[in-house]
mmCIF file of C-alpha atoms in Angstrom:
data_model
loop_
_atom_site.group_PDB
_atom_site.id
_atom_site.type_symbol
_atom_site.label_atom_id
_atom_site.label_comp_id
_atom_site.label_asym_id
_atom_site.label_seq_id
_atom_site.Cartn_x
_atom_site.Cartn_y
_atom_site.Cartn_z
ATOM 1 C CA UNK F 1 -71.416 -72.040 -34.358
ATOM 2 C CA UNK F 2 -72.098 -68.517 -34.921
ATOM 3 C CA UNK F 3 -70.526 -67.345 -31.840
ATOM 4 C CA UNK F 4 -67.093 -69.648 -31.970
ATOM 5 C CA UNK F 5 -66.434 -67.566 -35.372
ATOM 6 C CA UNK F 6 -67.294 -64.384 -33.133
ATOM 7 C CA UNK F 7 -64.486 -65.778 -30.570
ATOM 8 C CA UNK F 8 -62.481 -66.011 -33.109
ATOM 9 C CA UNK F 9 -62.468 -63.039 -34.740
ATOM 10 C CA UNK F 10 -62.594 -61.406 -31.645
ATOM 11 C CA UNK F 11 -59.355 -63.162 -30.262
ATOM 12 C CA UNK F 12 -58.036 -62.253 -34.032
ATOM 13 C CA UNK F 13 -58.578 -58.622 -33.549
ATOM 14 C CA UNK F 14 -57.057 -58.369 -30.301
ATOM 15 C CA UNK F 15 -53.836 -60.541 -31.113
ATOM 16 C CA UNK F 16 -53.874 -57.873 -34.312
ATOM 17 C CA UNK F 17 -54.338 -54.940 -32.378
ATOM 18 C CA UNK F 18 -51.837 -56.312 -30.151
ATOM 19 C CA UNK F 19 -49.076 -57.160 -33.047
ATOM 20 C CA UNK F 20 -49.782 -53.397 -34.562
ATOM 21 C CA UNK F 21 -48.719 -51.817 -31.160
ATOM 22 C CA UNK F 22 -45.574 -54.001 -30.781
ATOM 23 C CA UNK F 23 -44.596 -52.385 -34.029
ATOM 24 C CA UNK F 24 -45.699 -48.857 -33.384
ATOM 25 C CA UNK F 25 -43.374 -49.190 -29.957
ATOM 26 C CA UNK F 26 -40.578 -50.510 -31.013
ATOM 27 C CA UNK F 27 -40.248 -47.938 -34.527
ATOM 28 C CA UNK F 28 -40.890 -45.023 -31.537
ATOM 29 C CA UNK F 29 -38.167 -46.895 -28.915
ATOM 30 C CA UNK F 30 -35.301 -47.041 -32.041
ATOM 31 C CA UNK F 31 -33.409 -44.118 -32.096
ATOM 32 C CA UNK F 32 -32.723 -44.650 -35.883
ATOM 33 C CA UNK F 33 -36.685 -44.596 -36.638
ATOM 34 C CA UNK F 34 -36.193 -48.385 -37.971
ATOM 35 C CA UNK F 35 -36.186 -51.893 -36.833
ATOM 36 C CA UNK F 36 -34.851 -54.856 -38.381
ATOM 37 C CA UNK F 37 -37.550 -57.330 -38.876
ATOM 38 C CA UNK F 38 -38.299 -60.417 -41.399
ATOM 39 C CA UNK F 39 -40.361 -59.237 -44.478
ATOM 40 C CA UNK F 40 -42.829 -62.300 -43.363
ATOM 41 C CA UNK F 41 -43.261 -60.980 -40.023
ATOM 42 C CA UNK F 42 -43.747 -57.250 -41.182
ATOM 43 C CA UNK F 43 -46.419 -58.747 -44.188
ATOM 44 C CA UNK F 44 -48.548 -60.430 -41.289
ATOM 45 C CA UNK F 45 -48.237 -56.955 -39.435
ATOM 46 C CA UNK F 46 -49.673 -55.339 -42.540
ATOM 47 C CA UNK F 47 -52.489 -57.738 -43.264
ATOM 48 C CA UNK F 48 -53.422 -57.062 -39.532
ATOM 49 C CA UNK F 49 -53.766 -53.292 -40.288
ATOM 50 C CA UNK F 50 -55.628 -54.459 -43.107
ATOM 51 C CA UNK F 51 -57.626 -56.447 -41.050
ATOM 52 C CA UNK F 52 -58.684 -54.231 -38.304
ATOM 53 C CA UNK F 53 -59.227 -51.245 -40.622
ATOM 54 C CA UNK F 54 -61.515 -53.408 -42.579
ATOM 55 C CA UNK F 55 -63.070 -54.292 -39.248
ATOM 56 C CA UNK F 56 -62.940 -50.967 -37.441
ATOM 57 C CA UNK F 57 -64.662 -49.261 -41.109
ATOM 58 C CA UNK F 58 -67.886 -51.946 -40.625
ATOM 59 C CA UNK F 59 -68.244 -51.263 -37.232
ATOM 60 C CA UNK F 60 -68.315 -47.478 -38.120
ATOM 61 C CA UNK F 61 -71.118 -48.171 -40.699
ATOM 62 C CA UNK F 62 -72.895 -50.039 -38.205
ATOM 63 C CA UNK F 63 -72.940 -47.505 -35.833
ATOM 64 C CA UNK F 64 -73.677 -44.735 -38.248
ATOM 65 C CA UNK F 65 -77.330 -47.196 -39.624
ATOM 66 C CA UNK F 66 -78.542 -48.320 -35.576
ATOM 67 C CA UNK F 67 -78.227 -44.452 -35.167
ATOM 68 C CA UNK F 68 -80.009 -43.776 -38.728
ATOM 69 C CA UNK F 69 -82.585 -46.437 -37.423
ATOM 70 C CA UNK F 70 -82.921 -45.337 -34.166
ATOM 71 C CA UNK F 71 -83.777 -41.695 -35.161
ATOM 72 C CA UNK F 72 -86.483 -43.292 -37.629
ATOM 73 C CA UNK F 73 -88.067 -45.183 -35.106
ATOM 74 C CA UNK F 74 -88.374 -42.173 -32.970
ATOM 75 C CA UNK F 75 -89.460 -40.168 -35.442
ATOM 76 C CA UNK F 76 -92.155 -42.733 -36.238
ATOM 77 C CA UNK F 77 -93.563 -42.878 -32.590
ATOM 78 C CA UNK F 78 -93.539 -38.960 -32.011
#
């Protein structure tokens, strides 16, 4: 159970990560600096952002207290 929602979330994140880029390439391709796009399609764009910032922030913090933890533990058998 526990890892289908990881699947999922991971598939999520990639198909995000994946949308996000699309985006970023094509406002870089157009000459004007715009692209015409449906304000649905450009609202599921953002709430990817959204998602993988939220995502990418937790990760960061979970880094930062395994490292935090890490040093303790060393500290503890020196």
């Amino acid at each position: 159970m526990v890892m289908d929602d990881a699947a999922n979330t991971m598939t999520y994140s990639s198909d995000g990560s994946r949308k996000v880029m699309q985006l970023y390439g094509a406002l870089n391709v157009d000459a004007e600096g715009y692209i015409t796009m449906p304000v649905k399609d450009v609202l599921g764009v953002l709430d990817q952002m959204e998602f993988l910032r939220t995502n990418w922030k937790a990760a960061d913090e979970k880094a930062i207290y395994f490292e935090q933890q890490h040093a303790k533990i060393n500290a503890e058998l020196e």
